Amino acid sequence: MKNLVKTRIPTGYGEFTLYLYSEHGKDHLALVKSNVNGERGVPVRVHSECLTGDVFGSRRCDCGDQLKHTLQYLGRSRCGILLYLRQEGRGIGLRKKLEAYNLQDRGLDTVEANISLGHQPDERNYGVAALMLKDLGVRSIRLITNNPRKVDELTEYGIEVEARIPIEVGHHDDNAGYLRSKAEKLAHLLTFRERTPFHRELAFIEPLIDQLSLAQASGEGGPFVTLTYAQSIDGSIAVDSQAPYALSSRQSLTLTHFLRAHHDALLVGVNTILSDDPQLNVRYYEGEDPQPVILDSTLRTPPYCRVLRQSKKPPVIVTTGGSDPARREALAAAGAKILEVGASEDGCVDLNETLPKLSELGIRTLMVEGGSKIISTFLKHHLVNYCVITITPKIIGGLKAIDDLCRSGERAPLQITDCQYHILGSDIIAFGPVGYL
């Protein structure tokens, strides 16, 4: 199979190249990030067309969520491929799929409905996907799927599948029965994270939790970075840089600790340690503490601070080669792991070197809480994948969360793409992926 035409496609997830293939009168598409020819371990999603889910956002399935989360994941990957196959309704076509929906509304499950219409439960064939991958020149892939049949068929067609990356997203009341049928009758590998009544209060943030699960399963590249902070309605995070100030409501604090429990590590700057002496653990939600990470170019972290005395996981303190050896020795004796990186132009820790080293330590998801300089630096260097900003109804006129980000005109403004808002207690939570205009 040969590519018939290809063209550049800039998207909100990044720039891709779109390849068109044709088989038996059907056009199939490959959306490709970077040059994949000769590459090994390329992340690949083989996605069957689902007009109702992909275009109209139907909640009867998880297809639209899988497509969106794949694009977000590929957008931040070094390279990757989304194969979009015109195999609507697991191969039975749009009309029959809609007829199957009506049968499901009468009590049949998704498998029974297909059989009732005279079809197999799944009539898709992945030979065309294998031919497309061979034309694109990939040497091996990591397949983004919950369906083991895709792995088996692509392997039979001569594609080396190094690993499977789970993509369990979009689990809710409208599609729970559909997903359970796929797990029980089609052998899809789904875990069904059950929601407790407490969990339901935080269900609005599940798009981020799904992205974290995908990042943790992929094992590729630098950490997925979530920036979280609370600010007053006038944009302040504290009265001044030397004194802690409680901004968030109890419900918002619960959200913060819920997110901490879903990240591998939690990063702050040394000024936060000096002013707040935080514990950097999970207290308002039942979950595992993240790995504390402190950015401290000159090692001002006190050996007696709470994160050293009380943390179940001794902190990783990231410093530069110019820090005092005696301070290193004292902090190491107190239990800290010292990680040396290069210095940036202003003498601070070089974040572009720090993130890959944290990834080498097994940190796939990183939550950044600040303070102000850390927040601004991560944003300025375009190192943030997702933002969760708590806006409280207070006016304090103090230390701003972000300063001098685009004032020079040298960098493009940032935006939260697909931004959503949720009322939690007395606070507004604004959240979504970070994009660059």
Short mmCIF file of N, CA, C and O in Angstrom, two decimals, residues 208-313:
data_model
loop_
_atom_site.label_atom_id
_atom_site.label_comp_id
_atom_site.label_asym_id
_atom_site.label_seq_id
_atom_site.Cartn_x
_atom_site.Cartn_y
_atom_site.Cartn_z
N LEU A 208 -7.92 15.04 33.43
CA LEU A 208 -6.50 15.09 33.81
C LEU A 208 -6.04 13.74 34.33
O LEU A 208 -4.94 13.28 33.98
N ILE A 209 -6.84 13.07 35.14
CA ILE A 209 -6.45 11.77 35.68
C ILE A 209 -6.21 10.78 34.54
O ILE A 209 -5.27 9.97 34.59
N ASP A 210 -7.04 10.85 33.50
CA ASP A 210 -6.85 9.97 32.34
C ASP A 210 -5.52 10.27 31.65
O ASP A 210 -4.81 9.35 31.22
N GLN A 211 -5.17 11.54 31.53
CA GLN A 211 -3.90 11.91 30.91
C GLN A 211 -2.72 11.42 31.75
O GLN A 211 -1.70 10.96 31.22
N LEU A 212 -2.86 11.50 33.08
CA LEU A 212 -1.80 11.02 33.97
C LEU A 212 -1.61 9.51 33.82
O LEU A 212 -0.48 9.01 33.78
N SER A 213 -2.72 8.78 33.70
CA SER A 213 -2.63 7.33 33.53
C SER A 213 -1.92 6.99 32.23
O SER A 213 -1.09 6.06 32.18
N LEU A 214 -2.21 7.73 31.17
CA LEU A 214 -1.57 7.48 29.88
C LEU A 214 -0.08 7.79 29.96
O LEU A 214 0.76 7.04 29.45
N ALA A 215 0.28 8.90 30.63
CA ALA A 215 1.69 9.27 30.76
C ALA A 215 2.46 8.26 31.61
O ALA A 215 3.60 7.90 31.30
N GLN A 216 1.83 7.77 32.68
CA GLN A 216 2.52 6.81 33.55
C GLN A 216 2.70 5.48 32.86
O GLN A 216 3.69 4.78 33.10
N ALA A 217 1.78 5.11 31.98
CA ALA A 217 1.88 3.83 31.29
C ALA A 217 2.85 3.86 30.12
O ALA A 217 3.38 2.83 29.72
N SER A 218 3.09 5.04 29.56
CA SER A 218 3.87 5.12 28.32
C SER A 218 5.35 4.89 28.53
O SER A 218 6.03 4.30 27.70
N GLY A 219 5.89 5.39 29.66
CA GLY A 219 7.31 5.21 29.94
C GLY A 219 8.22 5.91 28.96
O GLY A 219 9.35 5.50 28.75
N GLU A 220 7.77 6.99 28.32
CA GLU A 220 8.58 7.68 27.32
C GLU A 220 8.74 9.15 27.66
O GLU A 220 7.82 9.79 28.16
N GLY A 221 9.93 9.67 27.40
CA GLY A 221 10.16 11.10 27.48
C GLY A 221 10.17 11.64 28.89
O GLY A 221 10.18 10.91 29.88
N GLY A 222 10.17 12.98 28.97
CA GLY A 222 10.19 13.66 30.25
C GLY A 222 8.86 13.56 30.96
O GLY A 222 7.87 13.10 30.39
N PRO A 223 8.79 13.99 32.21
CA PRO A 223 7.55 13.87 32.96
C PRO A 223 6.43 14.73 32.36
O PRO A 223 6.69 15.80 31.77
N PHE A 224 5.19 14.26 32.51
CA PHE A 224 4.00 15.07 32.24
C PHE A 224 3.90 16.06 33.40
O PHE A 224 3.84 15.66 34.57
N VAL A 225 3.88 17.35 33.10
CA VAL A 225 3.93 18.39 34.13
C VAL A 225 2.56 19.03 34.30
O VAL A 225 2.00 19.60 33.36
N THR A 226 2.03 18.94 35.53
CA THR A 226 0.78 19.60 35.89
C THR A 226 1.12 20.77 36.81
O THR A 226 1.72 20.57 37.87
N LEU A 227 0.75 21.97 36.41
CA LEU A 227 0.97 23.15 37.24
C LEU A 227 -0.31 23.45 38.01
O LEU A 227 -1.38 23.63 37.41
N THR A 228 -0.22 23.47 39.34
CA THR A 228 -1.38 23.77 40.17
C THR A 228 -1.03 24.88 41.15
O THR A 228 0.05 24.87 41.75
N TYR A 229 -1.93 25.83 41.29
CA TYR A 229 -1.76 26.86 42.33
C TYR A 229 -3.09 27.53 42.59
O TYR A 229 -4.03 27.44 41.79
N ALA A 230 -3.17 28.17 43.76
CA ALA A 230 -4.37 28.93 44.13
C ALA A 230 -4.03 30.40 44.12
O ALA A 230 -2.95 30.81 44.54
N GLN A 231 -4.96 31.20 43.61
CA GLN A 231 -4.76 32.64 43.58
C GLN A 231 -6.05 33.35 43.97
O GLN A 231 -7.14 32.82 43.81
N SER A 232 -5.87 34.56 44.50
CA SER A 232 -7.04 35.39 44.77
C SER A 232 -7.63 35.88 43.45
O SER A 232 -7.02 35.74 42.40
N ILE A 233 -8.79 36.46 43.52
CA ILE A 233 -9.45 36.91 42.29
C ILE A 233 -8.69 38.05 41.63
O ILE A 233 -8.88 38.32 40.44
N ASP A 234 -7.78 38.70 42.37
CA ASP A 234 -6.93 39.75 41.79
C ASP A 234 -5.56 39.20 41.38
O ASP A 234 -4.64 39.97 41.09
N GLY A 235 -5.39 37.86 41.37
CA GLY A 235 -4.17 37.26 40.83
C GLY A 235 -3.04 37.11 41.81
O GLY A 235 -1.90 36.86 41.41
N SER A 236 -3.28 37.22 43.11
CA SER A 236 -2.23 37.11 44.11
C SER A 236 -2.21 35.71 44.72
O SER A 236 -3.26 35.09 44.92
N ILE A 237 -1.01 35.23 45.06
CA ILE A 237 -0.89 33.91 45.71
C ILE A 237 -0.50 34.04 47.17
O ILE A 237 -0.55 33.05 47.91
N ALA A 238 -0.12 35.24 47.61
CA ALA A 238 0.24 35.48 49.01
C ALA A 238 0.26 36.98 49.27
O ALA A 238 0.28 37.78 48.32
N VAL A 239 0.27 37.33 50.53
CA VAL A 239 0.38 38.75 50.88
C VAL A 239 1.78 39.25 50.53
O VAL A 239 1.96 40.32 49.96
N ASP A 240 2.80 38.45 50.88
CA ASP A 240 4.18 38.74 50.47
C ASP A 240 4.93 37.42 50.38
O ASP A 240 4.40 36.35 50.72
N SER A 241 6.18 37.47 49.93
CA SER A 241 6.94 36.25 49.66
C SER A 241 7.44 35.56 50.91
O SER A 241 7.91 34.43 50.85
N GLN A 242 7.36 36.22 52.07
CA GLN A 242 7.95 35.67 53.28
C GLN A 242 6.94 35.01 54.22
O GLN A 242 7.33 34.36 55.18
N ALA A 243 5.65 35.21 53.96
CA ALA A 243 4.65 34.70 54.89
C ALA A 243 3.62 33.85 54.17
O ALA A 243 3.11 34.24 53.12
N PRO A 244 3.30 32.66 54.72
CA PRO A 244 2.27 31.82 54.11
C PRO A 244 0.89 32.46 54.29
O PRO A 244 0.65 33.19 55.25
N TYR A 245 0.00 32.18 53.33
CA TYR A 245 -1.35 32.73 53.41
C TYR A 245 -2.32 31.69 52.87
O TYR A 245 -2.17 31.21 51.75
N ALA A 246 -3.32 31.33 53.70
CA ALA A 246 -4.28 30.30 53.30
C ALA A 246 -5.32 30.90 52.38
O ALA A 246 -6.12 31.75 52.79
N LEU A 247 -5.33 30.46 51.13
CA LEU A 247 -6.28 30.98 50.14
C LEU A 247 -7.43 30.02 49.88
O LEU A 247 -8.58 30.42 49.79
N SER A 248 -7.13 28.73 49.76
CA SER A 248 -8.11 27.76 49.28
C SER A 248 -9.13 27.38 50.35
O SER A 248 -8.84 27.39 51.55
N SER A 249 -10.31 26.99 49.89
CA SER A 249 -11.32 26.40 50.76
C SER A 249 -10.91 24.97 51.08
O SER A 249 -10.01 24.40 50.47
N ARG A 250 -11.58 24.35 52.05
CA ARG A 250 -11.27 22.97 52.41
C ARG A 250 -11.51 22.04 51.22
O ARG A 250 -10.74 21.10 50.98
N GLN A 251 -12.57 22.30 50.45
CA GLN A 251 -12.84 21.45 49.28
C GLN A 251 -11.71 21.54 48.26
O GLN A 251 -11.32 20.54 47.66
N SER A 252 -11.18 22.76 48.07
CA SER A 252 -10.08 22.92 47.11
C SER A 252 -8.80 22.28 47.62
O SER A 252 -8.01 21.74 46.84
N LEU A 253 -8.58 22.32 48.94
CA LEU A 253 -7.44 21.61 49.50
C LEU A 253 -7.55 20.11 49.27
O LEU A 253 -6.57 19.43 48.98
N THR A 254 -8.77 19.59 49.38
CA THR A 254 -8.99 18.17 49.10
C THR A 254 -8.62 17.85 47.66
O THR A 254 -7.99 16.82 47.38
N LEU A 255 -9.02 18.73 46.73
CA LEU A 255 -8.66 18.54 45.33
C LEU A 255 -7.14 18.51 45.17
O LEU A 255 -6.59 17.65 44.47
N THR A 256 -6.44 19.44 45.82
CA THR A 256 -4.98 19.49 45.72
C THR A 256 -4.36 18.19 46.19
O THR A 256 -3.46 17.63 45.54
N HIS A 257 -4.84 17.67 47.30
CA HIS A 257 -4.26 16.44 47.83
C HIS A 257 -4.67 15.22 47.00
O HIS A 257 -3.90 14.26 46.88
N PHE A 258 -5.85 15.26 46.42
CA PHE A 258 -6.27 14.23 45.47
C PHE A 258 -5.30 14.19 44.29
O PHE A 258 -4.86 13.12 43.85
N LEU A 259 -4.95 15.37 43.77
CA LEU A 259 -4.03 15.44 42.63
C LEU A 259 -2.62 15.01 43.05
O LEU A 259 -1.92 14.34 42.28
N ARG A 260 -2.20 15.39 44.24
CA ARG A 260 -0.89 14.93 44.72
C ARG A 260 -0.81 13.40 44.71
O ARG A 260 0.20 12.82 44.31
N ALA A 261 -1.89 12.76 45.15
CA ALA A 261 -1.91 11.30 45.24
C ALA A 261 -1.85 10.64 43.87
O ALA A 261 -1.51 9.46 43.77
N HIS A 262 -2.18 11.39 42.80
CA HIS A 262 -2.18 10.82 41.46
C HIS A 262 -0.94 11.20 40.66
O HIS A 262 -0.85 10.87 39.48
N HIS A 263 0.01 11.88 41.28
CA HIS A 263 1.27 12.21 40.62
C HIS A 263 2.42 11.45 41.27
O HIS A 263 2.39 11.16 42.48
N ASP A 264 3.45 11.18 40.47
CA ASP A 264 4.63 10.51 41.01
C ASP A 264 5.42 11.41 41.94
O ASP A 264 6.01 10.94 42.91
N ALA A 265 5.47 12.70 41.62
CA ALA A 265 6.30 13.62 42.39
C ALA A 265 5.64 14.99 42.50
O ALA A 265 4.81 15.36 41.66
N LEU A 266 6.02 15.73 43.53
CA LEU A 266 5.52 17.08 43.79
C LEU A 266 6.71 18.02 43.91
O LEU A 266 7.60 17.79 44.73
N LEU A 267 6.75 19.06 43.09
CA LEU A 267 7.90 19.97 43.03
C LEU A 267 7.55 21.35 43.54
O LEU A 267 6.52 21.92 43.18
N VAL A 268 8.45 21.90 44.37
CA VAL A 268 8.36 23.29 44.84
C VAL A 268 9.75 23.90 44.79
O VAL A 268 10.75 23.20 44.67
N GLY A 269 9.82 25.22 44.93
CA GLY A 269 11.09 25.91 45.04
C GLY A 269 11.50 26.06 46.49
O GLY A 269 10.68 25.94 47.40
N VAL A 270 12.76 26.37 46.71
CA VAL A 270 13.26 26.48 48.08
C VAL A 270 12.59 27.62 48.84
O VAL A 270 12.44 27.55 50.08
N ASN A 271 12.13 28.66 48.15
CA ASN A 271 11.45 29.76 48.85
C ASN A 271 10.17 29.28 49.52
O ASN A 271 9.80 29.78 50.60
N THR A 272 9.48 28.31 48.90
CA THR A 272 8.30 27.73 49.53
C THR A 272 8.68 26.98 50.80
O THR A 272 7.97 27.04 51.82
N ILE A 273 9.79 26.28 50.77
CA ILE A 273 10.27 25.57 51.97
C ILE A 273 10.59 26.57 53.07
O ILE A 273 10.23 26.37 54.25
N LEU A 274 11.26 27.67 52.73
CA LEU A 274 11.68 28.64 53.73
C LEU A 274 10.51 29.42 54.32
O LEU A 274 10.50 29.74 55.51
N SER A 275 9.50 29.73 53.51
CA SER A 275 8.40 30.56 54.00
C SER A 275 7.27 29.73 54.62
O SER A 275 6.67 30.14 55.62
N ASP A 276 6.98 28.55 54.05
CA ASP A 276 5.83 27.76 54.50
C ASP A 276 6.21 26.55 55.34
O ASP A 276 5.38 26.06 56.11
N ASP A 277 7.41 26.01 55.18
CA ASP A 277 7.83 24.75 55.79
C ASP A 277 6.76 23.67 55.57
O ASP A 277 6.25 23.07 56.54
N PRO A 278 6.39 23.40 54.31
CA PRO A 278 5.29 22.47 54.03
C PRO A 278 5.70 21.01 54.24
O PRO A 278 6.89 20.68 54.24
N GLN A 279 4.68 20.13 54.37
CA GLN A 279 4.95 18.70 54.50
C GLN A 279 5.02 18.01 53.15
O GLN A 279 5.59 16.93 53.02
N LEU A 280 4.36 18.59 52.12
CA LEU A 280 4.37 18.04 50.76
C LEU A 280 3.89 16.59 50.71
O LEU A 280 4.45 15.75 50.01
N ASN A 281 2.82 16.31 51.46
CA ASN A 281 2.28 14.96 51.48
C ASN A 281 0.79 14.98 51.20
O ASN A 281 0.23 16.01 50.83
N VAL A 282 0.14 13.84 51.37
CA VAL A 282 -1.29 13.70 51.14
C VAL A 282 -1.97 13.53 52.51
O VAL A 282 -1.74 12.52 53.18
N ARG A 283 -2.78 14.51 52.89
CA ARG A 283 -3.45 14.45 54.18
C ARG A 283 -4.97 14.52 54.07
O ARG A 283 -5.68 13.97 54.91
N TYR A 284 -5.48 15.18 53.05
CA TYR A 284 -6.93 15.37 52.93
C TYR A 284 -7.57 14.40 51.94
O TYR A 284 -8.71 14.58 51.54
N TYR A 285 -6.80 13.39 51.54
CA TYR A 285 -7.32 12.36 50.63
C TYR A 285 -6.55 11.09 50.90
O TYR A 285 -5.34 11.13 51.16
N GLU A 286 -7.21 9.96 50.85
CA GLU A 286 -6.54 8.70 51.12
C GLU A 286 -5.80 8.24 49.87
O GLU A 286 -6.39 7.81 48.89
N GLY A 287 -4.49 8.36 49.91
CA GLY A 287 -3.68 7.98 48.76
C GLY A 287 -2.21 8.02 49.12
O GLY A 287 -1.82 8.39 50.23
N GLU A 288 -1.39 7.65 48.16
CA GLU A 288 0.06 7.58 48.39
C GLU A 288 0.69 8.95 48.26
O GLU A 288 0.35 9.74 47.37
N ASP A 289 1.64 9.25 49.15
CA ASP A 289 2.37 10.50 49.07
C ASP A 289 3.23 10.54 47.80
O ASP A 289 3.84 9.52 47.43
N PRO A 290 3.32 11.69 47.15
CA PRO A 290 4.23 11.82 46.01
C PRO A 290 5.67 11.99 46.49
O PRO A 290 5.92 12.27 47.67
N GLN A 291 6.60 11.82 45.57
CA GLN A 291 8.00 12.06 45.86
C GLN A 291 8.25 13.57 45.93
O GLN A 291 8.04 14.27 44.95
N PRO A 292 8.68 14.13 47.08
CA PRO A 292 8.97 15.57 47.12
C PRO A 292 10.22 15.91 46.31
O PRO A 292 11.23 15.20 46.36
N VAL A 293 10.15 17.00 45.56
CA VAL A 293 11.29 17.51 44.80
C VAL A 293 11.42 18.99 45.10
O VAL A 293 10.45 19.74 45.01
N ILE A 294 12.62 19.42 45.48
CA ILE A 294 12.87 20.82 45.83
C ILE A 294 13.94 21.38 44.89
O ILE A 294 15.02 20.78 44.75
N LEU A 295 13.64 22.50 44.25
CA LEU A 295 14.64 23.19 43.44
C LEU A 295 15.39 24.18 44.33
O LEU A 295 14.78 25.09 44.90
N ASP A 296 16.70 23.98 44.46
CA ASP A 296 17.48 24.78 45.41
C ASP A 296 18.90 24.92 44.88
O ASP A 296 19.78 24.11 45.18
N SER A 297 19.14 25.95 44.09
CA SER A 297 20.43 26.09 43.40
C SER A 297 21.60 26.28 44.35
O SER A 297 22.73 25.89 44.04
N THR A 298 21.36 26.91 45.52
CA THR A 298 22.46 27.17 46.46
C THR A 298 22.31 26.42 47.78
O THR A 298 23.01 26.70 48.74
N LEU A 299 21.39 25.48 47.85
CA LEU A 299 21.17 24.64 49.03
C LEU A 299 20.87 25.44 50.29
O LEU A 299 21.57 25.35 51.30
N ARG A 300 19.79 26.20 50.22
CA ARG A 300 19.32 26.92 51.41
C ARG A 300 18.30 26.11 52.21
O ARG A 300 17.82 26.57 53.24
N THR A 301 17.97 24.91 51.75
CA THR A 301 17.00 24.07 52.46
C THR A 301 17.53 23.73 53.85
O THR A 301 18.63 23.17 53.98
N PRO A 302 16.78 24.01 54.93
CA PRO A 302 17.25 23.69 56.28
C PRO A 302 17.17 22.17 56.53
O PRO A 302 16.18 21.54 56.18
N PRO A 303 18.20 21.59 57.13
CA PRO A 303 18.17 20.14 57.41
C PRO A 303 17.07 19.75 58.39
O PRO A 303 16.72 18.57 58.48
N TYR A 304 16.52 20.73 59.11
CA TYR A 304 15.48 20.45 60.11
C TYR A 304 14.07 20.73 59.58
O TYR A 304 13.10 20.68 60.33
N CYS A 305 13.91 21.03 58.28
CA CYS A 305 12.58 21.32 57.74
C CYS A 305 11.69 20.08 57.80
O CYS A 305 12.17 18.94 57.86
N ARG A 306 10.37 20.29 57.76
CA ARG A 306 9.43 19.20 57.98
C ARG A 306 9.49 18.14 56.88
O ARG A 306 9.26 16.96 57.14
N VAL A 307 9.77 18.57 55.65
CA VAL A 307 9.78 17.58 54.56
C VAL A 307 10.93 16.59 54.74
O VAL A 307 10.87 15.46 54.26
N LEU A 308 11.96 16.99 55.49
CA LEU A 308 13.06 16.07 55.81
C LEU A 308 12.78 15.27 57.08
O LEU A 308 13.12 14.09 57.18
N ARG A 309 12.13 15.91 58.04
CA ARG A 309 11.89 15.24 59.32
C ARG A 309 10.68 14.31 59.29
O ARG A 309 10.64 13.30 59.99
N GLN A 310 9.66 14.64 58.46
CA GLN A 310 8.39 13.93 58.56
C GLN A 310 7.97 13.16 57.31
O GLN A 310 7.06 12.35 57.37
N SER A 311 8.61 13.40 56.19
CA SER A 311 8.17 12.78 54.95
C SER A 311 8.50 11.29 54.93
O SER A 311 9.58 10.87 55.35
N LYS A 312 7.54 10.48 54.41
CA LYS A 312 7.78 9.06 54.23
C LYS A 312 8.76 8.81 53.08
O LYS A 312 9.39 7.76 53.02
N LYS A 313 8.85 9.79 52.18
CA LYS A 313 9.77 9.70 51.06
C LYS A 313 10.75 10.86 51.16
O LYS A 313 10.36 12.01 50.94
#
